[in-house]
Amino acid sequence: MTSAEDDPYDIEKCAQWVQTNALKQICLQFPDKLLPDAAKVALHLEKNIGQKVYILGDTTCGSCCIDEIAAQHINADGIIHFGHACLNPTIRLPVLHILPKQQFDIKKFSNEFKQVFQDNTRKIVFFYDVEYAYKIEHVYNILKPMYKHIVLSKLNCTSNVEYTDAKTTPDHVILGRSYTLEDEYSIQDYEGFFLGEEGKALAILAMSIPVKRWHCFTNNKISEFEASNVPWLKRRRFLVEKLKDAKTVGIVVATLGIKEYLMATRLVKEILKQKNKKTYTLCIGKITPAKLANFPEIDAFVIIACPENEIFDSRDFLQPMLTPYEVELAFNSARKFCLQYFMDFQQILPNGIHYVDFKPSMDTDISLISSDVRNCDDNTFCTDQMNELTIRSSGTVAIGMTGAQFLQDRSWRGVEQRLGEDPVQSAEIGRVGLACQYTNEPLNTEKCDTLT
């Protein structure tokens, strides 16, 4: 390993954190690109703390999120996360973030910043990508004497860059970042600046925070960023219309570690129930088009996930992939379309900064996609239990449709019991070997003999 000053993994700070908190079972979480260094880092840390550590070989959902579920397999009492992080708050375990370090020319950046913001009375909220956190103290000390109305955001985590960590629990947290404005001003009086490339983090911040305008530092140049004109946002509004037309909706829980994910799931389910949408709740780990294609009866999926999840940008899925905020846009008449767009579901929960009470609208309207009339069927019903009795508007009593009843109409249902239909047979020894070359396959056997 390199010296302490040049160590990108900050082994000394990792060891200090473990010993300060008296942790006994430690898990190390790496993104895929850093896994080649995982064994070296683990061995070095074990030598420093005098105890065994564990490496998480794979993540349940995404590499930027803390995988508490995998860590609980060994009853871990702490996690050290390396690499890019979404900074979503966790539920069960303490976490230390070892943030990456991206090299850049501070002097050149400072000169560019002064050139763009020549008026030093402008009010600026300064955000930054996590990979630039290790240089922020230096940057802020250069800019603060010149700009008296500059506000530096903090990271809502415990990391190897203590200067950027929020020391108290702030009221407003967006994408793991918090800021405190001057008392006499509101957020609409400020401009937003993001030190980092144009990407998911900047887009989410720009859509969530209503500042006058946004700037970012891309390719060593400061440019203005306009989030409301991106084609992605126009496609999201089309998907909201698709959700309104959907009869059956799947709620996919793509995180088991982000705080209040269960509250978000309940909120979405309750809204869909009030709109008489049949729902299925799924938890399938990492989401892929192949996994969700196994549910052809579902017309649209609502994803409870990290806001930086790439599935919202993908066009590979057969059905629309929507967020909890888009569920409210579709069915909550109190939630209106606006310039802001909240990918972080924690903002719209009852304790979030953009929560509004649910107000269903049963007014009849026309689908912009199928031209069908919506909200005109009084006979629709929804139940929580598969065997629950429901009273329709006509006064008739019926049993709620169950998933099992739907599966009976499928042409393929997988492996099912056929009790009394097939003769009883004794158990037999199955195939032996690897799937690519079972021992009872002559060609593969000859090939193996030739190789050996």
PDB file of C-alpha atoms in Angstrom, residues 183-425:
ATOM      1  CA  ASP A 183     -32.059  34.031   7.274  1.00  0.00           C
ATOM      2  CA  GLU A 184     -33.254  36.928   5.124  1.00  0.00           C
ATOM      3  CA  TYR A 185     -33.254  34.995   1.820  1.00  0.00           C
ATOM      4  CA  SER A 186     -35.149  32.065   0.282  1.00  0.00           C
ATOM      5  CA  ILE A 187     -33.880  29.428  -2.133  1.00  0.00           C
ATOM      6  CA  GLN A 188     -35.471  31.312  -5.065  1.00  0.00           C
ATOM      7  CA  ASP A 189     -33.012  34.161  -4.449  1.00  0.00           C
ATOM      8  CA  TYR A 190     -29.999  31.944  -5.115  1.00  0.00           C
ATOM      9  CA  GLU A 191     -28.234  30.411  -8.082  1.00  0.00           C
ATOM     10  CA  GLY A 192     -27.062  26.806  -7.968  1.00  0.00           C
ATOM     11  CA  PHE A 193     -23.547  25.661  -8.796  1.00  0.00           C
ATOM     12  CA  PHE A 194     -22.392  22.043  -9.090  1.00  0.00           C
ATOM     13  CA  LEU A 195     -18.732  21.066  -9.095  1.00  0.00           C
ATOM     14  CA  GLY A 196     -18.818  17.917 -11.203  1.00  0.00           C
ATOM     15  CA  GLU A 197     -19.809  16.497 -14.550  1.00  0.00           C
ATOM     16  CA  GLU A 198     -23.286  16.655 -16.020  1.00  0.00           C
ATOM     17  CA  GLY A 199     -24.873  13.446 -14.782  1.00  0.00           C
ATOM     18  CA  LYS A 200     -27.554  11.906 -12.636  1.00  0.00           C
ATOM     19  CA  ALA A 201     -26.636  13.756  -9.440  1.00  0.00           C
ATOM     20  CA  LEU A 202     -26.728  17.177 -11.090  1.00  0.00           C
ATOM     21  CA  ALA A 203     -29.992  16.435 -12.923  1.00  0.00           C
ATOM     22  CA  ILE A 204     -31.743  15.337  -9.703  1.00  0.00           C
ATOM     23  CA  LEU A 205     -30.536  18.391  -7.789  1.00  0.00           C
ATOM     24  CA  ALA A 206     -31.501  20.739 -10.620  1.00  0.00           C
ATOM     25  CA  MET A 207     -34.999  19.256 -10.858  1.00  0.00           C
ATOM     26  CA  SER A 208     -35.518  19.310  -7.073  1.00  0.00           C
ATOM     27  CA  ILE A 209     -34.145  22.698  -5.974  1.00  0.00           C
ATOM     28  CA  PRO A 210     -35.899  25.795  -7.403  1.00  0.00           C
ATOM     29  CA  VAL A 211     -32.961  28.179  -7.735  1.00  0.00           C
ATOM     30  CA  LYS A 212     -32.807  30.914 -10.395  1.00  0.00           C
ATOM     31  CA  ARG A 213     -30.424  28.988 -12.655  1.00  0.00           C
ATOM     32  CA  TRP A 214     -27.842  26.210 -12.507  1.00  0.00           C
ATOM     33  CA  HIS A 215     -24.177  26.091 -13.494  1.00  0.00           C
ATOM     34  CA  CYS A 216     -21.802  23.139 -13.564  1.00  0.00           C
ATOM     35  CA  PHE A 217     -18.087  22.536 -14.050  1.00  0.00           C
ATOM     36  CA  THR A 218     -17.702  20.212 -17.045  1.00  0.00           C
ATOM     37  CA  ASN A 219     -14.545  19.532 -19.084  1.00  0.00           C
ATOM     38  CA  ASN A 220     -12.686  22.219 -17.124  1.00  0.00           C
ATOM     39  CA  LYS A 221     -15.273  24.811 -18.122  1.00  0.00           C
ATOM     40  CA  ILE A 222     -18.252  26.321 -16.295  1.00  0.00           C
ATOM     41  CA  SER A 223     -21.481  26.212 -18.285  1.00  0.00           C
ATOM     42  CA  GLU A 224     -25.170  26.771 -17.599  1.00  0.00           C
ATOM     43  CA  PHE A 225     -27.364  23.701 -17.115  1.00  0.00           C
ATOM     44  CA  GLU A 226     -31.080  23.572 -17.938  1.00  0.00           C
ATOM     45  CA  ALA A 227     -32.841  20.517 -16.508  1.00  0.00           C
ATOM     46  CA  SER A 228     -36.384  21.261 -17.682  1.00  0.00           C
ATOM     47  CA  ASN A 229     -35.543  21.004 -21.390  1.00  0.00           C
ATOM     48  CA  VAL A 230     -34.045  17.524 -21.396  1.00  0.00           C
ATOM     49  CA  PRO A 231     -35.884  14.892 -23.522  1.00  0.00           C
ATOM     50  CA  TRP A 232     -35.848  12.558 -20.511  1.00  0.00           C
ATOM     51  CA  LEU A 233     -38.382  14.758 -18.704  1.00  0.00           C
ATOM     52  CA  LYS A 234     -40.778  14.744 -21.666  1.00  0.00           C
ATOM     53  CA  ARG A 235     -40.680  10.945 -21.740  1.00  0.00           C
ATOM     54  CA  ARG A 236     -41.486  10.790 -18.018  1.00  0.00           C
ATOM     55  CA  ARG A 237     -44.709  12.717 -18.590  1.00  0.00           C
ATOM     56  CA  PHE A 238     -45.670  10.249 -21.308  1.00  0.00           C
ATOM     57  CA  LEU A 239     -45.143   7.379 -18.850  1.00  0.00           C
ATOM     58  CA  VAL A 240     -47.433   9.086 -16.336  1.00  0.00           C
ATOM     59  CA  GLU A 241     -50.210   8.817 -18.915  1.00  0.00           C
ATOM     60  CA  LYS A 242     -49.385   5.125 -19.358  1.00  0.00           C
ATOM     61  CA  LEU A 243     -49.754   4.636 -15.609  1.00  0.00           C
ATOM     62  CA  LYS A 244     -53.201   6.231 -15.651  1.00  0.00           C
ATOM     63  CA  ASP A 245     -54.301   3.638 -18.229  1.00  0.00           C
ATOM     64  CA  ALA A 246     -52.809   0.683 -16.355  1.00  0.00           C
ATOM     65  CA  LYS A 247     -55.159  -1.869 -14.769  1.00  0.00           C
ATOM     66  CA  THR A 248     -52.516  -3.870 -12.870  1.00  0.00           C
ATOM     67  CA  VAL A 249     -49.446  -2.235 -11.318  1.00  0.00           C
ATOM     68  CA  GLY A 250     -46.358  -3.895  -9.862  1.00  0.00           C
ATOM     69  CA  ILE A 251     -44.650  -2.196  -6.909  1.00  0.00           C
ATOM     70  CA  VAL A 252     -40.991  -3.241  -7.130  1.00  0.00           C
ATOM     71  CA  VAL A 253     -38.989  -2.756  -3.931  1.00  0.00           C
ATOM     72  CA  ALA A 254     -35.472  -2.247  -5.290  1.00  0.00           C
ATOM     73  CA  THR A 255     -33.920  -1.233  -1.992  1.00  0.00           C
ATOM     74  CA  LEU A 256     -33.942  -2.773   1.461  1.00  0.00           C
ATOM     75  CA  GLY A 257     -31.587  -0.315   3.094  1.00  0.00           C
ATOM     76  CA  ILE A 258     -32.781   3.219   2.360  1.00  0.00           C
ATOM     77  CA  LYS A 259     -34.550   4.717   5.333  1.00  0.00           C
ATOM     78  CA  GLU A 260     -38.383   4.855   5.043  1.00  0.00           C
ATOM     79  CA  TYR A 261     -38.589   2.624   1.974  1.00  0.00           C
ATOM     80  CA  LEU A 262     -41.451   0.755   3.663  1.00  0.00           C
ATOM     81  CA  MET A 263     -43.368   3.985   4.168  1.00  0.00           C
ATOM     82  CA  ALA A 264     -42.945   4.798   0.462  1.00  0.00           C
ATOM     83  CA  THR A 265     -44.230   1.334  -0.458  1.00  0.00           C
ATOM     84  CA  ARG A 266     -47.302   1.742   1.733  1.00  0.00           C
ATOM     85  CA  LEU A 267     -47.978   5.215   0.343  1.00  0.00           C
ATOM     86  CA  VAL A 268     -47.890   3.999  -3.266  1.00  0.00           C
ATOM     87  CA  LYS A 269     -50.030   0.966  -2.492  1.00  0.00           C
ATOM     88  CA  GLU A 270     -52.658   3.065  -0.715  1.00  0.00           C
ATOM     89  CA  ILE A 271     -52.896   5.550  -3.587  1.00  0.00           C
ATOM     90  CA  LEU A 272     -53.277   2.790  -6.171  1.00  0.00           C
ATOM     91  CA  LYS A 273     -55.901   1.081  -4.015  1.00  0.00           C
ATOM     92  CA  GLN A 274     -57.970   4.260  -3.863  1.00  0.00           C
ATOM     93  CA  LYS A 275     -57.792   4.423  -7.660  1.00  0.00           C
ATOM     94  CA  ASN A 276     -58.945   0.767  -7.905  1.00  0.00           C
ATOM     95  CA  LYS A 277     -55.678  -0.477  -9.391  1.00  0.00           C
ATOM     96  CA  LYS A 278     -54.720  -4.084  -8.727  1.00  0.00           C
ATOM     97  CA  THR A 279     -51.213  -4.195  -7.238  1.00  0.00           C
ATOM     98  CA  TYR A 280     -48.499  -6.809  -6.733  1.00  0.00           C
ATOM     99  CA  THR A 281     -45.521  -6.098  -4.482  1.00  0.00           C
ATOM    100  CA  LEU A 282     -42.234  -7.580  -5.739  1.00  0.00           C
ATOM    101  CA  CYS A 283     -38.716  -7.736  -4.307  1.00  0.00           C
ATOM    102  CA  ILE A 284     -36.280  -9.149  -6.866  1.00  0.00           C
ATOM    103  CA  GLY A 285     -32.897  -7.619  -6.027  1.00  0.00           C
ATOM    104  CA  LYS A 286     -31.222  -6.033  -9.022  1.00  0.00           C
ATOM    105  CA  ILE A 287     -33.854  -5.174 -11.605  1.00  0.00           C
ATOM    106  CA  THR A 288     -33.382  -6.463 -15.152  1.00  0.00           C
ATOM    107  CA  PRO A 289     -35.732  -6.537 -18.168  1.00  0.00           C
ATOM    108  CA  ALA A 290     -35.646 -10.355 -18.147  1.00  0.00           C
ATOM    109  CA  LYS A 291     -36.868 -10.553 -14.534  1.00  0.00           C
ATOM    110  CA  LEU A 292     -39.779  -8.177 -15.035  1.00  0.00           C
ATOM    111  CA  ALA A 293     -40.734  -9.832 -18.319  1.00  0.00           C
ATOM    112  CA  ASN A 294     -41.909 -12.792 -16.198  1.00  0.00           C
ATOM    113  CA  PHE A 295     -44.941 -10.707 -15.189  1.00  0.00           C
ATOM    114  CA  PRO A 296     -46.809 -10.028 -18.445  1.00  0.00           C
ATOM    115  CA  GLU A 297     -50.057  -9.375 -16.599  1.00  0.00           C
ATOM    116  CA  ILE A 298     -48.588  -6.185 -15.088  1.00  0.00           C
ATOM    117  CA  ASP A 299     -49.167  -3.047 -17.156  1.00  0.00           C
ATOM    118  CA  ALA A 300     -46.726  -0.732 -15.339  1.00  0.00           C
ATOM    119  CA  PHE A 301     -44.136  -0.901 -12.566  1.00  0.00           C
ATOM    120  CA  VAL A 302     -43.517   1.571  -9.749  1.00  0.00           C
ATOM    121  CA  ILE A 303     -39.935   1.338  -8.502  1.00  0.00           C
ATOM    122  CA  ILE A 304     -38.983   2.089  -4.889  1.00  0.00           C
ATOM    123  CA  ALA A 305     -35.276   2.631  -5.424  1.00  0.00           C
ATOM    124  CA  CYS A 306     -32.269   4.890  -5.091  1.00  0.00           C
ATOM    125  CA  PRO A 307     -32.846   8.101  -7.094  1.00  0.00           C
ATOM    126  CA  GLU A 308     -29.575   7.494  -8.961  1.00  0.00           C
ATOM    127  CA  ASN A 309     -30.779   4.120 -10.256  1.00  0.00           C
ATOM    128  CA  GLU A 310     -30.221   3.862 -14.012  1.00  0.00           C
ATOM    129  CA  ILE A 311     -33.425   1.920 -14.705  1.00  0.00           C
ATOM    130  CA  PHE A 312     -35.360   5.178 -15.065  1.00  0.00           C
ATOM    131  CA  ASP A 313     -33.197   6.045 -18.088  1.00  0.00           C
ATOM    132  CA  SER A 314     -33.367   2.621 -19.744  1.00  0.00           C
ATOM    133  CA  ARG A 315     -35.577   1.820 -22.728  1.00  0.00           C
ATOM    134  CA  ASP A 316     -34.978  -1.935 -22.494  1.00  0.00           C
ATOM    135  CA  PHE A 317     -37.950  -2.670 -20.249  1.00  0.00           C
ATOM    136  CA  LEU A 318     -41.178  -3.872 -21.835  1.00  0.00           C
ATOM    137  CA  GLN A 319     -43.401  -1.907 -19.449  1.00  0.00           C
ATOM    138  CA  PRO A 320     -43.213   1.665 -18.058  1.00  0.00           C
ATOM    139  CA  MET A 321     -40.936   2.149 -15.034  1.00  0.00           C
ATOM    140  CA  LEU A 322     -42.206   4.913 -12.760  1.00  0.00           C
ATOM    141  CA  THR A 323     -41.322   6.605  -9.486  1.00  0.00           C
ATOM    142  CA  PRO A 324     -43.525   7.252  -6.404  1.00  0.00           C
ATOM    143  CA  TYR A 325     -43.628  10.935  -7.345  1.00  0.00           C
ATOM    144  CA  GLU A 326     -45.088  10.041 -10.738  1.00  0.00           C
ATOM    145  CA  VAL A 327     -47.800   7.998  -8.999  1.00  0.00           C
ATOM    146  CA  GLU A 328     -48.829  11.180  -7.228  1.00  0.00           C
ATOM    147  CA  LEU A 329     -48.689  13.158 -10.470  1.00  0.00           C
ATOM    148  CA  ALA A 330     -51.058  10.637 -12.020  1.00  0.00           C
ATOM    149  CA  PHE A 331     -53.614  10.249  -9.223  1.00  0.00           C
ATOM    150  CA  ASN A 332     -53.204  13.016  -6.628  1.00  0.00           C
ATOM    151  CA  SER A 333     -55.175  16.072  -7.734  1.00  0.00           C
ATOM    152  CA  ALA A 334     -53.395  18.124  -5.062  1.00  0.00           C
ATOM    153  CA  ARG A 335     -50.056  17.452  -6.787  1.00  0.00           C
ATOM    154  CA  LYS A 336     -49.677  19.634  -9.869  1.00  0.00           C
ATOM    155  CA  PHE A 337     -47.139  19.551 -12.657  1.00  0.00           C
ATOM    156  CA  CYS A 338     -44.391  22.059 -11.958  1.00  0.00           C
ATOM    157  CA  LEU A 339     -40.809  22.811 -12.897  1.00  0.00           C
ATOM    158  CA  GLN A 340     -39.607  20.658 -10.002  1.00  0.00           C
ATOM    159  CA  TYR A 341     -39.361  16.874 -10.300  1.00  0.00           C
ATOM    160  CA  PHE A 342     -38.607  14.736  -7.249  1.00  0.00           C
ATOM    161  CA  MET A 343     -36.714  11.519  -7.951  1.00  0.00           C
ATOM    162  CA  ASP A 344     -35.898  11.098  -4.249  1.00  0.00           C
ATOM    163  CA  PHE A 345     -39.037   9.486  -2.777  1.00  0.00           C
ATOM    164  CA  GLN A 346     -38.170  10.693   0.744  1.00  0.00           C
ATOM    165  CA  GLN A 347     -39.084  14.247  -0.264  1.00  0.00           C
ATOM    166  CA  ILE A 348     -42.759  13.401  -0.865  1.00  0.00           C
ATOM    167  CA  LEU A 349     -43.353  11.269   2.242  1.00  0.00           C
ATOM    168  CA  PRO A 350     -45.400  12.679   5.155  1.00  0.00           C
ATOM    169  CA  ASN A 351     -42.226  13.956   6.860  1.00  0.00           C
ATOM    170  CA  GLY A 352     -40.663  15.177   3.594  1.00  0.00           C
ATOM    171  CA  ILE A 353     -40.191  18.781   2.542  1.00  0.00           C
ATOM    172  CA  HIS A 354     -42.506  18.426  -0.497  1.00  0.00           C
ATOM    173  CA  TYR A 355     -45.302  16.325   0.973  1.00  0.00           C
ATOM    174  CA  VAL A 356     -48.914  17.122   0.048  1.00  0.00           C
ATOM    175  CA  ASP A 357     -52.065  15.416   1.291  1.00  0.00           C
ATOM    176  CA  PHE A 358     -53.612  12.935  -1.104  1.00  0.00           C
ATOM    177  CA  LYS A 359     -56.750  14.229  -2.789  1.00  0.00           C
ATOM    178  CA  PRO A 360     -58.199  11.738  -5.285  1.00  0.00           C
ATOM    179  CA  SER A 361     -59.892  13.016  -8.391  1.00  0.00           C
ATOM    180  CA  MET A 362     -62.712  10.914  -9.804  1.00  0.00           C
ATOM    181  CA  ASP A 363     -63.520  13.316 -12.639  1.00  0.00           C
ATOM    182  CA  THR A 364     -63.984  11.539 -15.956  1.00  0.00           C
ATOM    183  CA  ASP A 365     -61.222  12.270 -18.468  1.00  0.00           C
ATOM    184  CA  ILE A 366     -59.918  10.993 -21.793  1.00  0.00           C
ATOM    185  CA  SER A 367     -56.727   8.973 -22.148  1.00  0.00           C
ATOM    186  CA  LEU A 368     -54.186  10.816 -24.277  1.00  0.00           C
ATOM    187  CA  ILE A 369     -52.801   7.473 -25.476  1.00  0.00           C
ATOM    188  CA  SER A 370     -55.736   5.145 -26.075  1.00  0.00           C
ATOM    189  CA  SER A 371     -58.527   7.785 -26.297  1.00  0.00           C
ATOM    190  CA  ASP A 372     -60.573   5.720 -23.824  1.00  0.00           C
ATOM    191  CA  VAL A 373     -62.748   7.341 -21.180  1.00  0.00           C
ATOM    192  CA  ARG A 374     -61.314   6.924 -17.679  1.00  0.00           C
ATOM    193  CA  ASN A 375     -62.889   7.004 -14.202  1.00  0.00           C
ATOM    194  CA  CYS A 376     -66.339   6.105 -15.481  1.00  0.00           C
ATOM    195  CA  ASP A 377     -66.633   2.467 -14.275  1.00  0.00           C
ATOM    196  CA  ASP A 378     -68.440   2.189 -10.936  1.00  0.00           C
ATOM    197  CA  ASN A 379     -68.044  -1.595 -10.870  1.00  0.00           C
ATOM    198  CA  THR A 380     -64.283  -1.623 -10.333  1.00  0.00           C
ATOM    199  CA  PHE A 381     -63.140  -2.834  -6.952  1.00  0.00           C
ATOM    200  CA  CYS A 382     -59.966  -3.524  -5.052  1.00  0.00           C
ATOM    201  CA  THR A 383     -59.262  -5.629  -1.992  1.00  0.00           C
ATOM    202  CA  ASP A 384     -56.313  -6.191   0.282  1.00  0.00           C
ATOM    203  CA  GLN A 385     -56.913  -9.915   0.781  1.00  0.00           C
ATOM    204  CA  MET A 386     -57.288 -12.517  -1.953  1.00  0.00           C
ATOM    205  CA  ASN A 387     -60.351 -14.057  -0.305  1.00  0.00           C
ATOM    206  CA  GLU A 388     -61.978 -10.822   0.836  1.00  0.00           C
ATOM    207  CA  LEU A 389     -65.630 -10.224  -0.117  1.00  0.00           C
ATOM    208  CA  THR A 390     -66.356  -7.039  -2.026  1.00  0.00           C
ATOM    209  CA  ILE A 391     -69.661  -5.270  -2.616  1.00  0.00           C
ATOM    210  CA  ARG A 392     -70.005  -3.791  -6.069  1.00  0.00           C
ATOM    211  CA  SER A 393     -72.064  -0.697  -6.751  1.00  0.00           C
ATOM    212  CA  SER A 394     -74.872  -2.804  -8.158  1.00  0.00           C
ATOM    213  CA  GLY A 395     -75.245  -4.543  -4.785  1.00  0.00           C
ATOM    214  CA  THR A 396     -73.810  -7.890  -5.890  1.00  0.00           C
ATOM    215  CA  VAL A 397     -71.174  -9.595  -3.782  1.00  0.00           C
ATOM    216  CA  ALA A 398     -68.015 -10.984  -5.383  1.00  0.00           C
ATOM    217  CA  ILE A 399     -64.636 -12.372  -4.337  1.00  0.00           C
ATOM    218  CA  GLY A 400     -61.625 -10.258  -5.253  1.00  0.00           C
ATOM    219  CA  MET A 401     -59.624 -11.575  -8.209  1.00  0.00           C
ATOM    220  CA  THR A 402     -56.557 -13.431  -6.994  1.00  0.00           C
ATOM    221  CA  GLY A 403     -53.187 -13.927  -8.594  1.00  0.00           C
ATOM    222  CA  ALA A 404     -53.726 -17.694  -8.627  1.00  0.00           C
ATOM    223  CA  GLN A 405     -56.895 -17.314 -10.688  1.00  0.00           C
ATOM    224  CA  PHE A 406     -55.044 -15.255 -13.248  1.00  0.00           C
ATOM    225  CA  LEU A 407     -52.227 -17.790 -13.492  1.00  0.00           C
ATOM    226  CA  GLN A 408     -54.704 -20.516 -14.411  1.00  0.00           C
ATOM    227  CA  ASP A 409     -55.302 -18.733 -17.718  1.00  0.00           C
ATOM    228  CA  ARG A 410     -51.646 -18.730 -18.685  1.00  0.00           C
ATOM    229  CA  SER A 411     -50.389 -21.125 -21.355  1.00  0.00           C
ATOM    230  CA  TRP A 412     -47.215 -21.733 -19.298  1.00  0.00           C
ATOM    231  CA  ARG A 413     -47.110 -21.772 -15.496  1.00  0.00           C
ATOM    232  CA  GLY A 414     -43.791 -23.418 -14.703  1.00  0.00           C
ATOM    233  CA  VAL A 415     -43.394 -26.336 -12.313  1.00  0.00           C
ATOM    234  CA  GLU A 416     -46.660 -27.227 -10.583  1.00  0.00           C
ATOM    235  CA  GLN A 417     -47.997 -30.185  -8.637  1.00  0.00           C
ATOM    236  CA  ARG A 418     -49.908 -32.881 -10.537  1.00  0.00           C
ATOM    237  CA  LEU A 419     -51.149 -34.913  -7.579  1.00  0.00           C
ATOM    238  CA  GLY A 420     -53.020 -38.034  -8.717  1.00  0.00           C
ATOM    239  CA  GLU A 421     -52.382 -37.315 -12.404  1.00  0.00           C
ATOM    240  CA  ASP A 422     -48.946 -38.935 -12.843  1.00  0.00           C
ATOM    241  CA  PRO A 423     -47.856 -42.408 -11.632  1.00  0.00           C
ATOM    242  CA  VAL A 424     -45.594 -42.599  -8.599  1.00  0.00           C
ATOM    243  CA  GLN A 425     -41.917 -43.155  -9.523  1.00  0.00           C
TER     244      GLN A 425
END
